[in-house]
Structures are given as C-alpha cells and as structure tokens.
Coordinates of C-alpha atoms and ligand atoms in Angstrom, one line a residue:
X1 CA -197.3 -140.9 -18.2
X2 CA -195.6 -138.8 -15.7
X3 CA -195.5 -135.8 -15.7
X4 CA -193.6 -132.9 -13.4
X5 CA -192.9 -129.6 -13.5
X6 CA -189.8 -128.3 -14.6
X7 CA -188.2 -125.2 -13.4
X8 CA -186.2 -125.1 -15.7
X9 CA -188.4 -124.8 -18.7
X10 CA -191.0 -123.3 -16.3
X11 CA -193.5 -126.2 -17.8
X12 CA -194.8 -129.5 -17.2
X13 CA -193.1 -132.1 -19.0
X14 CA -193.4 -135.7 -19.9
X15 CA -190.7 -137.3 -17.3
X16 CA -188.3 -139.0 -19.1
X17 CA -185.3 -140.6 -17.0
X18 CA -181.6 -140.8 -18.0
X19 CA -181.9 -144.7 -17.4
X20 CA -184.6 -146.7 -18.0
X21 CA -186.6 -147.5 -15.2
X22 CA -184.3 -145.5 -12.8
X23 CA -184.1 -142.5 -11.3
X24 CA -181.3 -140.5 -9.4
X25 CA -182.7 -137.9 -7.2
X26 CA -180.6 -135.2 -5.6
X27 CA -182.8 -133.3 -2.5
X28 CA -180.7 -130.7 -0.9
X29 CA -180.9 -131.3 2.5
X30 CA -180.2 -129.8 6.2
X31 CA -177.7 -127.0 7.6
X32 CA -177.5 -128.7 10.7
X33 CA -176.9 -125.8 13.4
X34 CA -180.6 -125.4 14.8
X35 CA -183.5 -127.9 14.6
X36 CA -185.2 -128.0 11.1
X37 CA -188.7 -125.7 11.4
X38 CA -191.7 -127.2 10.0
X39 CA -191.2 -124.9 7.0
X40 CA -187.9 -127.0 6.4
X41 CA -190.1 -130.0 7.0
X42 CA -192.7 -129.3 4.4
X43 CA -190.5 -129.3 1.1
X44 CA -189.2 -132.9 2.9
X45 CA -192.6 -134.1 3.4
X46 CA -192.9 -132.7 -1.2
X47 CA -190.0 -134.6 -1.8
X48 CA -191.2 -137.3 -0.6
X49 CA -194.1 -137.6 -2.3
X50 CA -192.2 -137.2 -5.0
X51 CA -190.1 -140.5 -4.5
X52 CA -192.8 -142.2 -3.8
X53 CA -195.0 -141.3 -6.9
X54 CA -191.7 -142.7 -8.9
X55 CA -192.2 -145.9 -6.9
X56 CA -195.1 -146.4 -7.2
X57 CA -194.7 -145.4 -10.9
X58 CA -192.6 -148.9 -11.0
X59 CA -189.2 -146.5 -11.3
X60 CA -186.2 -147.6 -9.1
X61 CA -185.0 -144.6 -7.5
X62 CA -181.6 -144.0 -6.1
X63 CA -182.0 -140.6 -3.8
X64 CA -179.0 -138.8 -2.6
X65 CA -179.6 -136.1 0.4
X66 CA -176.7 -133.8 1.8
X67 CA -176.2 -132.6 5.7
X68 CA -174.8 -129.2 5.3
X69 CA -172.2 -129.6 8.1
X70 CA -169.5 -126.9 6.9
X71 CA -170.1 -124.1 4.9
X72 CA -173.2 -122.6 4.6
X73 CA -172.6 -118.9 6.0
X74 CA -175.8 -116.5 7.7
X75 CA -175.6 -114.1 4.5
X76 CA -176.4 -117.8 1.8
X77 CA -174.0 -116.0 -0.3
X78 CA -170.5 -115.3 1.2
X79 CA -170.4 -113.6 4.0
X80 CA -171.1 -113.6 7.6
X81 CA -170.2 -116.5 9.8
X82 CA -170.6 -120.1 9.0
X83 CA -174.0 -121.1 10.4
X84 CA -171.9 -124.5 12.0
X85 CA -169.6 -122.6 14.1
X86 CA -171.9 -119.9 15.2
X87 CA -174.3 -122.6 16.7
X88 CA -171.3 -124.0 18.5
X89 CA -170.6 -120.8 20.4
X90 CA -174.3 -120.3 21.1
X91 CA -174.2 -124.0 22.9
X92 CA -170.7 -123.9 23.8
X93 CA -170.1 -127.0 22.0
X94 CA -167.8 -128.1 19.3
X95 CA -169.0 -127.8 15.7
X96 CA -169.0 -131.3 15.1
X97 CA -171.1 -132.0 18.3
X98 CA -173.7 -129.2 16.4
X99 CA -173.4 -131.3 13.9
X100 CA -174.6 -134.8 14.8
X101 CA -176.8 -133.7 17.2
X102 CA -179.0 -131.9 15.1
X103 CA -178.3 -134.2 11.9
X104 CA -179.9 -137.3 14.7
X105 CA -182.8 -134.5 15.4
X106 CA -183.6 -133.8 11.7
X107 CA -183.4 -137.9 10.9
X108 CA -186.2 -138.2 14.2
X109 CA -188.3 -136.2 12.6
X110 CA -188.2 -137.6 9.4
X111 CA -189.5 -140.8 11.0
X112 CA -192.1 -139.0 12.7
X113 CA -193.5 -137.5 9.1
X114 CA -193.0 -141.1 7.7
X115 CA -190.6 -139.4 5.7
X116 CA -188.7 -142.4 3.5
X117 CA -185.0 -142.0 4.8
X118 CA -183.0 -141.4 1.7
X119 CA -180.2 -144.1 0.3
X120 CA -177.7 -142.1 0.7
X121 CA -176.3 -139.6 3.7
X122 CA -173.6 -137.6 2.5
X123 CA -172.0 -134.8 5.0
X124 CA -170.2 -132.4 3.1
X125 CA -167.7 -132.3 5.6
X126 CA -166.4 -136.5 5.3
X127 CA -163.3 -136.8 3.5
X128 CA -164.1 -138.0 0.9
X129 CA -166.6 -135.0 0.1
X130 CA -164.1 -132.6 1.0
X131 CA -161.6 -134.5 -1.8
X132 CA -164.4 -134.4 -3.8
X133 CA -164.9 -130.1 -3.3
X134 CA -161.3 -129.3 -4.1
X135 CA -161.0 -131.9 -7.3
X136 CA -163.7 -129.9 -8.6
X137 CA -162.4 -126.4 -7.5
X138 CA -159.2 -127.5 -9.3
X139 CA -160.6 -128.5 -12.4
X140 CA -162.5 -125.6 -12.9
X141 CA -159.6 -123.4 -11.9
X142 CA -157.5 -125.2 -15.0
X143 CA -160.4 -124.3 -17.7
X144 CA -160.0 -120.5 -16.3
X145 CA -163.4 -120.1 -14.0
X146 CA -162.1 -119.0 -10.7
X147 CA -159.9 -115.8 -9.6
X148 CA -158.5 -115.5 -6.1
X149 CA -159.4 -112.8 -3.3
X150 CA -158.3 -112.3 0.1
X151 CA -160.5 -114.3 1.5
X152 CA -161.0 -117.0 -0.5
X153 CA -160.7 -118.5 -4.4
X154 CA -164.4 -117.4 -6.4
X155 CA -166.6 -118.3 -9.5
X156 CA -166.5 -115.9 -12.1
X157 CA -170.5 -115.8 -13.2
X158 CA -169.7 -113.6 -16.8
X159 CA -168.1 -116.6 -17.9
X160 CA -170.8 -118.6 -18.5
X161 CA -173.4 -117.3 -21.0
X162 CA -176.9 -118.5 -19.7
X163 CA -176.4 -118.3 -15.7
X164 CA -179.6 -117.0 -15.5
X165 CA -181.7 -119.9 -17.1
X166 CA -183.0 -121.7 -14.1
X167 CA -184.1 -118.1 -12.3
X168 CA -185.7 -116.7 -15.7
X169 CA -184.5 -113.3 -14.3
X170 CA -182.4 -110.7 -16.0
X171 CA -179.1 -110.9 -15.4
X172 CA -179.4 -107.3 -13.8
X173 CA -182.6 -108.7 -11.9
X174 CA -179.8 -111.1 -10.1
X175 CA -177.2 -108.8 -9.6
X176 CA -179.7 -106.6 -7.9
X177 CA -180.5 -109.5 -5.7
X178 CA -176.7 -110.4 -4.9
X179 CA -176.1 -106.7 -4.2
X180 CA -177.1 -106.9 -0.5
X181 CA -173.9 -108.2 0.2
X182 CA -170.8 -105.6 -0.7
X183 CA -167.7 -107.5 -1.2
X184 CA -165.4 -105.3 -3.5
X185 CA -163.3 -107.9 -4.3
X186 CA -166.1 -109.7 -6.4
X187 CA -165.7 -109.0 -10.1
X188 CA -169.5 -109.2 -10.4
X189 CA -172.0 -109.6 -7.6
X190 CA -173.2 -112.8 -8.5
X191 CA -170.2 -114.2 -8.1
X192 CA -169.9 -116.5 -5.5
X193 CA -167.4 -118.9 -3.4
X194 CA -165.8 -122.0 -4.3
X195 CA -163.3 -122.1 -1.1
X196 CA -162.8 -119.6 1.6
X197 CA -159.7 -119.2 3.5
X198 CA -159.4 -119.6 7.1
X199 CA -159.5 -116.0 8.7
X200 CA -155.9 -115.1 9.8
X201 CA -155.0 -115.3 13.7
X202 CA -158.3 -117.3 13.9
X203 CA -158.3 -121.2 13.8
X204 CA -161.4 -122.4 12.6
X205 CA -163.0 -125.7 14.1
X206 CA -163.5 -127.0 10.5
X207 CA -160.8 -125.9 8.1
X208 CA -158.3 -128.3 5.7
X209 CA -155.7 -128.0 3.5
X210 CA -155.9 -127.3 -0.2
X211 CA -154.1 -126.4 -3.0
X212 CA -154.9 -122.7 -2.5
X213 CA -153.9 -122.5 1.5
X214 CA -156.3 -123.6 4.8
X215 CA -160.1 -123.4 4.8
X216 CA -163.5 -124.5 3.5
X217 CA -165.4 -124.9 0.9
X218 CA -168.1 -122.7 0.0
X219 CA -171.7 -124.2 0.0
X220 CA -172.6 -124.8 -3.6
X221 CA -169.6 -126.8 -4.3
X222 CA -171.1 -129.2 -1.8
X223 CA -174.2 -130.3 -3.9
X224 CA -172.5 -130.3 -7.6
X225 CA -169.8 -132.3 -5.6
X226 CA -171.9 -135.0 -4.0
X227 CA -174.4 -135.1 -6.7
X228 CA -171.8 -135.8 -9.2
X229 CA -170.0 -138.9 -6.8
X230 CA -173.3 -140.9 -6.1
X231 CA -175.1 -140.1 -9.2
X232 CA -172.6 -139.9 -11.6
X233 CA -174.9 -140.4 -15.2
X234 CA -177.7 -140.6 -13.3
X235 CA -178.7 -137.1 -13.0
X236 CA -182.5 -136.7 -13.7
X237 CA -184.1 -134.3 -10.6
X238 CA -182.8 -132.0 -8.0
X239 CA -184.8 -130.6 -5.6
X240 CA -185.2 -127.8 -2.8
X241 CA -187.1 -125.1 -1.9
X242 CA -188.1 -121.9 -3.9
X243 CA -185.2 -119.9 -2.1
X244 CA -182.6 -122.1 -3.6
X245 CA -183.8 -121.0 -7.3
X246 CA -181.7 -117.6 -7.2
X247 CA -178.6 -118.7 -5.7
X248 CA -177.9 -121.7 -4.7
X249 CA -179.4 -124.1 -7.2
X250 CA -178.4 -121.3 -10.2
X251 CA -174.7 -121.4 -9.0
X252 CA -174.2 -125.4 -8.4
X253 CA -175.5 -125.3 -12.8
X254 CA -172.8 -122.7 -13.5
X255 CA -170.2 -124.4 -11.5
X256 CA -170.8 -128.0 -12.4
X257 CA -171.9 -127.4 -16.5
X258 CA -168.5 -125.5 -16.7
X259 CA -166.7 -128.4 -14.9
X260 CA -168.2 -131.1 -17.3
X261 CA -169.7 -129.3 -20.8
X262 CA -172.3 -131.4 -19.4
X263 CA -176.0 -130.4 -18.5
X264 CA -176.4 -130.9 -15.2
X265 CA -179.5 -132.6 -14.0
X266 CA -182.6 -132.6 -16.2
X267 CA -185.7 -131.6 -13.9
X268 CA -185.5 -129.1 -11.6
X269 CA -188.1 -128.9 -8.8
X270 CA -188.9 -126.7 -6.1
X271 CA -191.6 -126.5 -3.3
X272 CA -192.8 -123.2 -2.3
X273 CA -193.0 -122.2 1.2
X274 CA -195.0 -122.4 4.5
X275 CA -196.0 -119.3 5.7
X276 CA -197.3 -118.3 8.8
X277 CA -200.3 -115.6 8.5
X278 CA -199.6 -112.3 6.7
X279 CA -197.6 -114.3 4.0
X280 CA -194.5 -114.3 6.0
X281 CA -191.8 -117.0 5.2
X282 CA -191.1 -118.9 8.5
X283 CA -187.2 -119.1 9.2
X284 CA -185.1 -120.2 11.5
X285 CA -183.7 -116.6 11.8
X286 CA -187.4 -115.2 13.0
X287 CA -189.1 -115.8 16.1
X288 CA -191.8 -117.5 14.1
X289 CA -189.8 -121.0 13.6
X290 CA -191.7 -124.0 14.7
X291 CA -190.5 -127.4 15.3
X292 CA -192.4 -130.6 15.2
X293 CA -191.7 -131.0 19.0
X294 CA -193.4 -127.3 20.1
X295 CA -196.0 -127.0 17.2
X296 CA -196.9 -130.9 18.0
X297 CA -195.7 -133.3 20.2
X298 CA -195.9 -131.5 23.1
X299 CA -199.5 -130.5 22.2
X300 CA -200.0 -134.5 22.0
X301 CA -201.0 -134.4 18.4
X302 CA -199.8 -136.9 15.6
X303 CA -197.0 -135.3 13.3
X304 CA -198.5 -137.2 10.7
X305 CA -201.3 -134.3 10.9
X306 CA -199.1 -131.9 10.1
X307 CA -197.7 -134.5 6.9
X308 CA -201.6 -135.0 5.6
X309 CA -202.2 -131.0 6.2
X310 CA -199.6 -130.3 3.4
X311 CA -200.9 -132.6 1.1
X312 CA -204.1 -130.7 0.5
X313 CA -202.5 -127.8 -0.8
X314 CA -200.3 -128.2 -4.1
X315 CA -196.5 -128.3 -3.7
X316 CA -196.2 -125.3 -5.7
X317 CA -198.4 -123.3 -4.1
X318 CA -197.8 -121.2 -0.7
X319 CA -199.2 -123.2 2.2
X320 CA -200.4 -121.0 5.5
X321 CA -199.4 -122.3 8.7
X322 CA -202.1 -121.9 11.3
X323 CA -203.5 -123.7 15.0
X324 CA -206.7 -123.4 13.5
X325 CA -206.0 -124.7 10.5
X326 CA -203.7 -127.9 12.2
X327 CA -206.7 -128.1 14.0
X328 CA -209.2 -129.1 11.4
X329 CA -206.5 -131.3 9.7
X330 CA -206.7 -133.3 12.9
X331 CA -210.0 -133.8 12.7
X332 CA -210.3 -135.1 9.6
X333 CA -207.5 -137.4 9.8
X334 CA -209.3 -138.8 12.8
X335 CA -212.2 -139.3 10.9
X336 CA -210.3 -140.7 7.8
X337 CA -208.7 -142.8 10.8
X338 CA -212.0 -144.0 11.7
X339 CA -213.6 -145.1 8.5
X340 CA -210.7 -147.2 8.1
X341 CA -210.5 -148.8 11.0
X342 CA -213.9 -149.8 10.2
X343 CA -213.6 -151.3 7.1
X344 CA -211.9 -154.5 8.8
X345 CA -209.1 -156.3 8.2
X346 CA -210.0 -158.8 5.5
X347 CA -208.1 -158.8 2.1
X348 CA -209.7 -157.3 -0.7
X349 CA -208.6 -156.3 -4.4
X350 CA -207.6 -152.7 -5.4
X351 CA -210.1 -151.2 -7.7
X352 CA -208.4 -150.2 -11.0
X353 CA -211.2 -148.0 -12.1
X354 CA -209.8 -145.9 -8.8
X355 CA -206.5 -146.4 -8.9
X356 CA -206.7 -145.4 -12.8
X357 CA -207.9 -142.1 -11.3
X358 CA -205.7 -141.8 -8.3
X359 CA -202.6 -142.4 -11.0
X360 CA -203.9 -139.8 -13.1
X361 CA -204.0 -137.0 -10.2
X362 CA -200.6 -138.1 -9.1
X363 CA -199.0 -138.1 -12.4
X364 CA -200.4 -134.6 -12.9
X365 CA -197.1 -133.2 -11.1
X366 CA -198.2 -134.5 -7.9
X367 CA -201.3 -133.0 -7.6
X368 CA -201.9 -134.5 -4.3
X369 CA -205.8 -132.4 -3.3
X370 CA -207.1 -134.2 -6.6
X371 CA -205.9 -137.6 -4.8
X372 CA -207.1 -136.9 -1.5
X373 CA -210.5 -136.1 -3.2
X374 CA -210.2 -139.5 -5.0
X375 CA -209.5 -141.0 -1.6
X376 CA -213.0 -139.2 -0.6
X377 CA -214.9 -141.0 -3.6
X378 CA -213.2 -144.4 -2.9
X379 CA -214.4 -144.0 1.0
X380 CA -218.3 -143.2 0.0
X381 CA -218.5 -145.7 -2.8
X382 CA -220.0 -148.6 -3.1
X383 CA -217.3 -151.0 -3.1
X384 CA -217.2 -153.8 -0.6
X385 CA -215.3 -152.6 3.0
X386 CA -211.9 -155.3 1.9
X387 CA -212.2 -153.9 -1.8
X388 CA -212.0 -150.6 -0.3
X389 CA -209.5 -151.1 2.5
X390 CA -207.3 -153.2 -0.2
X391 CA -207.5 -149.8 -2.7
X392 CA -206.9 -147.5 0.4
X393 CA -203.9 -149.2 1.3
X394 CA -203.1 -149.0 -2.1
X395 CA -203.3 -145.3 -2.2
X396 CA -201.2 -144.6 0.9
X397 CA -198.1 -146.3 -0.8
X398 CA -197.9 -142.1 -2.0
X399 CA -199.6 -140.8 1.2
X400 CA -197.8 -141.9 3.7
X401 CA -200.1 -142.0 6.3
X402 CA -199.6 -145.1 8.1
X403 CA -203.2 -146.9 7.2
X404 CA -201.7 -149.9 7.1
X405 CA -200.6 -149.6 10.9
X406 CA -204.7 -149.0 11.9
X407 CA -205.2 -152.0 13.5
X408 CA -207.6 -151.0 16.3
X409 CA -205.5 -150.6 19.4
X410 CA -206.3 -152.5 22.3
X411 CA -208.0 -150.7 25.2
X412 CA -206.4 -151.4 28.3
X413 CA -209.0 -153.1 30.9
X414 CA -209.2 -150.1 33.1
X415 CA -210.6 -148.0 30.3
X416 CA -213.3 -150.4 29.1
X417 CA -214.2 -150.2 32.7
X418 CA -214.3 -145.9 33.1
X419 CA -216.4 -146.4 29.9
X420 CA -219.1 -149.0 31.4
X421 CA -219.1 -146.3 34.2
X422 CA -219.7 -143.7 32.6
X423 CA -222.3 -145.4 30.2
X424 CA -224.1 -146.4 33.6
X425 CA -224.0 -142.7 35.0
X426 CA -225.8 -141.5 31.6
X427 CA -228.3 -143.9 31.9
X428 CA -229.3 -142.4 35.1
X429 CA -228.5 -139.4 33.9
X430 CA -225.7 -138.5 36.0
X431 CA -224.3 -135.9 33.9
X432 CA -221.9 -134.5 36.4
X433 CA -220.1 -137.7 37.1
X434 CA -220.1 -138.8 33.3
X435 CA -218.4 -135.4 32.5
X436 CA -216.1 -136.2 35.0
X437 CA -215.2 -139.6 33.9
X438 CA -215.3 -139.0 30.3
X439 CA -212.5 -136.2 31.4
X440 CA -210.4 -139.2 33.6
X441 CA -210.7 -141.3 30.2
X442 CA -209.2 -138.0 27.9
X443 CA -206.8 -137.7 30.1
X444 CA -205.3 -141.3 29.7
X445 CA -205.0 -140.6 26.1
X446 CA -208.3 -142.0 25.0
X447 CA -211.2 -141.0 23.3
X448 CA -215.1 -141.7 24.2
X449 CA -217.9 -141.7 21.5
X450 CA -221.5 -142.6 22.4
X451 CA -223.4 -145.0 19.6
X452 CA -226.7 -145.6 19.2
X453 CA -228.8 -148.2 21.5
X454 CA -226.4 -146.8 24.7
X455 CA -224.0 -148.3 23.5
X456 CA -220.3 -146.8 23.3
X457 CA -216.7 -146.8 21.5
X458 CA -212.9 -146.1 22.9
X459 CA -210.2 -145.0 21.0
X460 CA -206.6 -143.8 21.1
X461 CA -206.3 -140.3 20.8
X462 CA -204.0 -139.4 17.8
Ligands
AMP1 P1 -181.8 -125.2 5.2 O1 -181.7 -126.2 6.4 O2 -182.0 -123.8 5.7 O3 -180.7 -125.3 4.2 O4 -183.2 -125.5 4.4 C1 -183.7 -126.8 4.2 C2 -184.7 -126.8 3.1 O5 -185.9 -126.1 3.5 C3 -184.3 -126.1 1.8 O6 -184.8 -126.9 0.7 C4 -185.1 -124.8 1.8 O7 -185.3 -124.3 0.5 C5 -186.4 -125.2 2.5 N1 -187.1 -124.1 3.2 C6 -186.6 -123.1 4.0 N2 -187.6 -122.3 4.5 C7 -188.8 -122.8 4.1 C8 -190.2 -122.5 4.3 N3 -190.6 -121.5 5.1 N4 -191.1 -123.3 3.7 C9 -190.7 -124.3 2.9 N5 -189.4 -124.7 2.7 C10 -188.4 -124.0 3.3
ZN2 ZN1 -177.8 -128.1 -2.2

C-alpha cells in the first residue's frame, strides 16, 4: 500500500491511480535561461524517487516533463521581462540558442544525478504546444473566464469558487501575496495571464499569431496545456516545488477545472527547498546559486554525493546546503562504496524479510532516511555477502546510486607500482618519501589505504 502525501488534502493518502497499474506523472520542469542550481536539482532528484518507488511498486508510469522555453517572466506572475529573452541579451544570443543550450545543460546533469530521463520532452514553445495554449485560451474565453487588457488577454480568479484549495490560504492571504505586483488593469490581483501581447514598436524573438493579435502565452497555460495532450485521462500526480503551491500550480487548477468541469490531477506533491545556511532559499536570482559543475565537478567529487545527501533528509522537509555537510556525505558514500565492493560479485537472492521493510519505509511517502537506515541493517547483518549484495542491488532500483556499476576498477600498472613503493618506504620507515608518494598516487585520482600484515588497497577516488 502506497501511500503519498497530498497537498491537496494536506494528508497522506492511500494512492490510488486513475488506471490500473498506471500512472501519469506531470513534473514541472526547467525555465531554460541560466543553468538549473542544485536547488532546482533537488526537487528533480524527489521526483525521481518518486517514479521510481511507482516502479518498483510494479506501476507503469508514463512521466511528462515541460522545458519552459517562452513565457515565464522575472516577476512569476505577469510582469517584468520574459526570463528567455533577457538571457539572450545577457549572452548576446538568440532566445532559441538560450534555449537549447541550457535545455542540453539541464538534460547533462540529469545523467550525472542518475536522474531517469522522463518519456516525454515537451517545450512549450513547439507548435504543437503553442496550438495547444491558444485552443485552451479560446475555450475558456467561450465559457466567459478571460477579459482583455492592454497588454494581454487574463483569467478572471472570482470566477471560480474554491481557487484557493491547493494553497489552504485565504483568499485575502493570496491577494496579499499577488499584491507585489501593481497592474491596474487586473480585476483582482490574483488574476493572472493566459496570453500577452507583443509590446508595440518592439518585435519579440518569440511571438505568434492568435486569435486575440501577436504574442505569447503566459506560463501556466503551458503545464494545463501539455498535461492535458500527453496525459489526457491519465492525470494522477503533478509535481514541483513548494513555490509553485501559491501561484503557479493554484492557477493551472483554476484554468484547466474551468476548461474541462473536470478535476484536474488527483495528487499534488511538492518538495521543499534547499537552503543554504541562515534558511535562505538558493535562486538563481541571488549570488548563492550553485551548479553541479562549481559545487562539484570541478571540486572532483561524484554528483551522485550530492543525489545520496538529499535522500537522508525527507522531501518535505527543508534541506541545508553546506561544504561541510557535502563533505561527510562523501564520506559515507565511499564507505557505503566500499562495503559493496567487498561483498563480491556472485549472485545471491534478495531478502524479503528486508525488502518487506525497505517497501514499508518507501511506501510511507517516500520516507527515504528510514530506507537508508534499512540499507544500514542489511549491510551489518548476518546475511551471506551475495544475499546481501543481491538485496542491495535490490534496494538501489529507488536509490539510484549506481551499485550495480561497482565493479572494482582496474588500477592501472603504474599505480600498483607507486603503492609497492610506497609500502617499501614504510617498511623502512621512510615517512617522508611515503608521504610524498602517497600524494603522487592522490593526485592521479586514486586513493591509498594501508591493511593489516603491510599489506595495502588502491581505489578510484569518487
Ligand atoms: P525553475 O527552473 O525556476 O522553473 O524551477 C525548477 C524547479 O525547481 C521548480 O519545481 C521549483 O519549484 C524548484 N525550485 C526552485 N528553487 C528551489 C530551491 N531552492 N530548492 C528546491 N527546489 C527549488
Ligand atoms: Zn508547470
């Protein structure tokens, strides 16, 4: 029995899918004008999990994930510039260059988090989406939803009665929120953008024709739009990050229920976010933003550190980011690393007793620290090594962490012999020149270990 929390409901419920034995899952995915920060990468790395606790549930999902390549303006409601075409002046290149570069950057990194890539791309810029945006915008326009304003065509929130469910706020509570941003056309402030016109004497890189003159369409639309063409009946979870509770998730549910008198997607889930120390939110607009290339790479350690760092703390609960803290990850996902490689290669059988367990934690709305810590019990048991390995293995079908790729790498011949070196030095204890060479070894990207009985081990530094 699965079960995930609901933010809609604000409980944990018993997940039942529209289909049975399938899922559709929606994850809102990338504005693509600036590398995605590790922040970004986290809810990924939740999501995820979450796909892969339905596989490994025996579910067949079908996972849908947008590139935000038009639309999305600074102010996330409607105003400011679109994030696309500012990032194009900043690199003097054309918006569509912004765009696939940084939609081939985000997909990179995504492999490097052993991030499953999802079924289905789906820029909201293609044609098809674009059709898609204005069929919608016109249908909602028919049942009487939408007004115009001289800057674009809007959604009138006091039409719909319970626009507030998925925020649980007051409706004044969100009209406070949507304050910060004076438009005095808006009828109320929560109203929000279904198209924008083109700004006059300007052309626009992106802009198209529509029934209600040149533009683009405003960034809900996007989702309900996308969600709606892939999934069709198939709308059982949509996901993002706690920001998009407010505004963007609460208007794509006004915008699509009023399209369809449907409900429009079942679970609702949302990761909460990495801070860096103090509590602050890291974004791309402060001068905190991280990427997996400066926080990692170039520091020569293993994304996948940062990947099993967020899995020991919950997905709903604020993670701090800190060296120190990427720091101790590392060194127990070497050691994890280790014990595995040790257990062999021989096939074993997965213990159920453990995996009954391991199901239990993950089926408690992902409650991946309770996994780890049955990962920990599996390790120091007594089961035999392949029994073990086999149930590990087992395990990281929802981890991710690439066990199954631990085959112990080969040490090139000129490190094996730096190691007998050194060995030799110790045993006349030469400590100068077996600090030296253990420092030639590190710096080749390997690691040495002295055993017992002089002996010693080489391995690759992750
Ligand atoms: P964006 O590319 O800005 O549209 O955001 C991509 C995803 O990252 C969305 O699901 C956001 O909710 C999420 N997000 C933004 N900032 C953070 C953060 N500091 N921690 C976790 N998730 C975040
Ligand atoms: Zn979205």
């Amino acid at each position: 029995m699965l079960k995930l929390y609901n933010t809609l409901s604000r409980k944990k419920e018993i997940f039942n899918p529209i289909k049975r034995g399938e899922v559709g899952l929606y994850t809102c995915g990338p504005t693509v004008y600036n590398y995605a920060h590790i922040g970004n990468l986290r809810t990924y790395i939740f999501e995820d999990i979450l796909k892969r606790v339905l596989l490994y549930n025996g579910y067949k999902v079908k996972h849908i994930m947008n590139i935000t390549d038009v639309g999305h303006l600074t102010g996330d409601r409607d105003m400011g510039e679109d994030k696309l075409e500012k990032g194009a002046k900043r690199e003097g290149k054309t918006a569509w260059e912004i765009a696939d570069f940084y939609t081939k950057a985000f997909k990179k990194d995504l492999k490097l988090l052993n991030i499953i890539e999802p079924d289905i791309w789906s820029r909201a810029a293609s044609d098809k989406n674009i059709k898609k945006q204005i069929e919608l915008i016109e249908i909602l326009e028919k049942k009487g939803y939408t007004y115009k304003t001289s800057d674009g065509i809007y959604f009138d929130t006091s039409k719909v009665s319970d626009y507030n469910k998925l925020s649980h706020l007051k409706l004044e509570e969100l009209k406070e929120g949507a304050r910060v941003e004076k438009n005095p056309e808006k009828k109320n402030p929560t109203d929000f953008a279904l198209w924008k016109f083109s700004p006059k004497n300007e052309k626009r890189q992106m802009e198209w024709k529509s029934p209600w003159g040149i533009g683009f369409p405003g960034w809900h639309i996007e989702c309900s739009a996308i969600s709606m063409r892939h999934l069709k009946n198939q709308l059982d979870i949509h996901c993002g990050g706690i920001d998009h509770i407010n505004v963007h998730h609460t208007n794509e549910i006004a915008q699509s229920e009023a399209a369809t008198d449907k409900k429009f997607f079942n679970y609702w889930m949302h990761g909460a976010f990495l801070n860096i120390k103090g509590g602050k939110k890291m974004a791309k607009s402060e001068d905190n933003f991280l990427t997996i290339e400066n926080a990692f790479l170039k520091k020569g350690i293993n994304p996948l550190v940062f990947r099993f760092a967020t899995l020991q703390t919950h997905y709903r609960k604020p993670m701090e980011y800190s060296e120190d803290s990427i720091k101790s990850a590392k060194n127990a996902l070497n050691s994890l690393y280790d014990q595995i490689i040790k257990l062999g290669k021989k096939k074993g059988m997965v213990n159920e007793n453990y995996q009954k367990i391991f199901l239990s934690a993950i089926n408690d709305d992902l409650n991946m620290p309770k996994a780890l810590a049955v990962l920990n019990k599996v390790i120091k048991s007594n089961l035999s090594e392949k029994d073990k390995l086999a149930t590990l293995l087992d395990f990281d079908k929802v981890f991710g962490l690439n066990f199954v790729d631990l085959k112990k790498e080969k040490i090139p011949q000129n490190i094996l012999e730096l190691g007998e070196k050194r060995q030799k030095a110790r045993q006349e204890k030469n400590w100068e020149l077996s600090d030296e060479l253990r420092r030639e070894i590190e710096k080749e990207g390997f690691l040495v270990k002295d055993l017992k009985n002089n002996d010693f081990e080489i391995s690759k530094k992750i």
